[in-house]
Structures are given as structure tokens and as C-alpha cells.
Amino acid sequence: KTVACFDLLIPQGELAGGSLREERPDLLAAALDRHGLHREEYNWYLDLRRYGGAPHGGFGLGFERLIS
């Protein structure tokens, strides 16, 4: 299995990390069930994936890691 993610490493450590978001409603619903979460509480999130934006990803900078 593989995942769609990355870590940007520099000699001092990790500077940034990111990943693609899961957009397939059937897999998201299965993950909710697998983790024991109530699907009705997350219908809004499933609807966003069903009717909302396009597949996308994101990243987070760890700038504080670089300067500490």
C-alpha cells in the first residue's frame, strides 16, 4: 500500500509535511464505521465530498521546528 503524502526534510529535521485528502464518500463512510464514529454526525462532511470541491491536498509548515 502507498499513501499520497510528503515530508520536506532538511538537515535539522522536518520542515513541512503534506498529503492529499480522501474524497471518495464510500471510503470515508467505511473509515467512520471502522473507527466507531456516528455517521449521522459526519453527514455534512460526506456531503462536502459528494457535492463540494474537487480532490485536493494541503501542507503544514513546521517553521518553529526550524528556528528552535
C-alpha positions as a printed NumPy array, in Angstrom:
array([[  0.   ,   0.   ,   0.   ],
       [  1.1  ,   3.545,  -0.637],
       [ -0.088,   6.922,   0.508],
       [ -0.093,  10.29 ,  -1.22 ],
       [  1.92 ,  12.358,   1.223],
       [  5.282,  14.008,   1.619],
       [  7.739,  15.287,   4.19 ],
       [ 10.168,  18.063,   3.338],
       [ 13.315,  17.249,   5.265],
       [ 16.284,  19.48 ,   5.892],
       [ 19.411,  18.645,   7.915],
       [ 17.75 ,  19.989,  11.095],
       [ 14.633,  17.83 ,  10.63 ],
       [ 11.193,  18.039,   9.059],
       [ 10.294,  21.485,   7.735],
       [  6.906,  20.674,   6.149],
       [  4.56 ,  17.781,   5.606],
       [  1.501,  17.34 ,   3.46 ],
       [ -0.952,  14.918,   1.952],
       [ -3.922,  14.5  ,  -0.335],
       [ -7.361,  14.377,   1.243],
       [ -9.565,  11.318,   0.8  ],
       [-12.506,  12.418,  -1.336],
       [-14.315,   9.117,  -2.013],
       [-17.519,   9.056,   0.088],
       [-17.671,   5.254,   0.293],
       [-14.165,   5.002,   1.748],
       [-14.822,   7.887,   4.143],
       [-18.03 ,   6.221,   5.365],
       [-16.176,   2.927,   5.868],
       [-13.474,   4.737,   7.883],
       [-16.132,   6.333,  10.098],
       [-17.624,   2.897,  10.751],
       [-14.194,   1.342,  11.359],
       [-13.372,   3.991,  13.978],
       [-16.762,   3.72 ,  15.686],
       [-17.855,   7.248,  14.758],
       [-21.53 ,   8.052,  14.231],
       [-22.072,   8.577,  10.538],
       [-25.03 ,  10.94 ,  11.079],
       [-22.696,  13.356,  12.895],
       [-20.437,  13.46 ,   9.846],
       [-23.04 ,  13.609,   7.069],
       [-22.105,  17.247,   6.483],
       [-18.534,  16.168,   5.747],
       [-19.625,  13.355,   3.453],
       [-21.914,  15.808,   1.633],
       [-18.979,  18.181,   1.121],
       [-17.129,  15.383,  -0.626],
       [-20.201,  14.301,  -2.574],
       [-21.281,  17.751,  -3.787],
       [-18.439,  20.083,  -2.875],
       [-14.961,  20.794,  -4.067],
       [-12.549,  18.895,  -6.209],
       [ -9.972,  16.459,  -4.84 ],
       [ -7.254,  18.463,  -3.104],
       [ -4.389,  18.339,  -0.685],
       [ -2.641,  20.512,   1.795],
       [  0.536,  21.035,   3.747],
       [  1.717,  22.426,   7.027],
       [  4.935,  24.277,   7.649],
       [  6.954,  23.453,  10.711],
       [  8.799,  26.764,  10.831],
       [  9.013,  26.647,  14.625],
       [ 10.957,  23.405,  14.237],
       [ 13.467,  25.156,  12.032],
       [ 14.129,  28.029,  14.448],
       [ 14.076,  26.06 ,  17.704]])
